[in-house]
Amino acid sequence: MSEWNSMNREIKKNQLRRQIVQTSVSNDESSEEIIKKARTKVRKKRLRIFLVVFGLLAAGGIGAFQYFSLYHYTNYGIVWSKELNEGSYEGYLDFGSNVLKYSRDGASYLDAQGKEVWIQSYEMKSPRAVVSGDYAAIADLQGNSIYIFDKAGKTGVATTVLPIVKATVSSHGVVAAILEDSAANYIYFFKQDGSALDVKIKALLGGDSGYPVDISLSPDGTQLMGAYAYLKNGTLNGRVAFHNFAEIGKSVPDRLVGGFDEPYDAALVAQVHFLDDTYSCAFADNSVSFYSTRNALSPELVKQIPIKEEIKSVFYSKKYVGLIVDNPEGENPYRLEVYRPDGKQVFSKVFQYQYTNADIDGEHVFLYNEDSCRVYNMSGRLKFSGTFDFPVTKIRNGRFPNTLIVTGPKNMKEIRLQIGGQYQ
């Protein structure tokens, strides 16, 4: 009997142990399920918060786009104004995020608030400035000196024996200049310190290359694009030629890697410009052409756009090429056209406004005269139109999306555009 009771007690103990183990396992599973559900709930809550924030940001972005892109501004307020020393003022050029002011007796580099970063004095009869990236050059046309600058000041002075006709600079400070004498024209090259490079191109009007009308260096300084005039059957024709001064160009005679005559039959090319190290453009009297040097030894004409009307102005930036032509149809006398470096049209817009200058800065086109201005965005919308009570010679984007830097011979101002309350 006692043995039976002992076995019975042992059985009950085993049953109790199994119940405890089952309860423990059940509790562990319950805890894992609770933790899993809690984590899922947190994730859903975070997702809802993210969607709400994303929605608010999207709405804010759309609102900002409408505010800065779609509205037409007609008023402005002056943020700051600074008096400038006029001197024998010649012009302003965008130089990095600031402005290069140059005259017959010197140059100065002005920051975005009109403060002089540096000043350089010189004497020139006919100064012309060019800018590329971190370098600028000021050449005395029909004179014999070229001053070379970076953003810290003068890096060197190139001196020539022959008179200077044109000059161009790369973003590394290499300068190329067209020099002339009574028999021929020459293209010489100079380092950023002004010393001459052992490279020279001789050009004759009746020669194989023709007479150089304009030149442009690629930003990296390894490519030269030239507009030439040459005689063919007694008629003056235009030509675009490419020279390569990198290592790869040594394998080609005279480093001439490409020439284009046929697109300019009975036409003259007046201006050429490298937009970046790959794309460039050429402006003739009846067309604008877009080139690619992606293959350094075989430049390609990407697109040529015929222009039937008279071309009034050409202008460009790294990203865009603009031109203004006569518009023979309708009441608007002019047509503004903007293209990308590959020749694709961005927009075309007719207008009636007596401008004297046209520029592109960032995503804006500026048309202006001495006392008024129009600003278009790259959708072709008129963003600002207004008049000024001071003379204007240069307009560019300001420090903020709705500000402009307006510069004249005697002053520089930053203005904040104010909404006129209507869509264009």
PDB file of C-alpha atoms in Angstrom, residues 139-146 158 160 162-167 177-180:
ATOM      1  CA  ALA A 139      43.788  91.622 -72.736  1.00  0.00           C
ATOM      2  CA  ASP A 140      44.607  95.008 -74.225  1.00  0.00           C
ATOM      3  CA  LEU A 141      43.201  94.702 -77.748  1.00  0.00           C
ATOM      4  CA  GLN A 142      45.659  96.067 -80.329  1.00  0.00           C
ATOM      5  CA  GLY A 143      48.071  96.338 -77.408  1.00  0.00           C
ATOM      6  CA  ASN A 144      50.699  93.945 -76.079  1.00  0.00           C
ATOM      7  CA  SER A 145      49.735  92.803 -72.573  1.00  0.00           C
ATOM      8  CA  ILE A 146      47.451  90.194 -71.011  1.00  0.00           C
ATOM      9  CA  ALA A 158      51.886  87.895 -70.699  1.00  0.00           C
ATOM     10  CA  THR A 160      53.503  90.049 -76.789  1.00  0.00           C
ATOM     11  CA  LEU A 162      52.571  91.617 -82.066  1.00  0.00           C
ATOM     12  CA  PRO A 163      49.226  93.367 -81.421  1.00  0.00           C
ATOM     13  CA  ILE A 164      46.515  91.300 -79.691  1.00  0.00           C
ATOM     14  CA  VAL A 165      43.274  90.666 -81.578  1.00  0.00           C
ATOM     15  CA  LYS A 166      41.452  88.156 -79.321  1.00  0.00           C
ATOM     16  CA  ALA A 167      42.183  86.193 -76.139  1.00  0.00           C
ATOM     17  CA  ALA A 177      45.653  84.806 -78.010  1.00  0.00           C
ATOM     18  CA  ILE A 178      45.308  85.761 -81.672  1.00  0.00           C
ATOM     19  CA  LEU A 179      48.152  88.070 -82.690  1.00  0.00           C
ATOM     20  CA  GLU A 180      48.432  89.786 -86.062  1.00  0.00           C
TER      21      GLU A 180
END
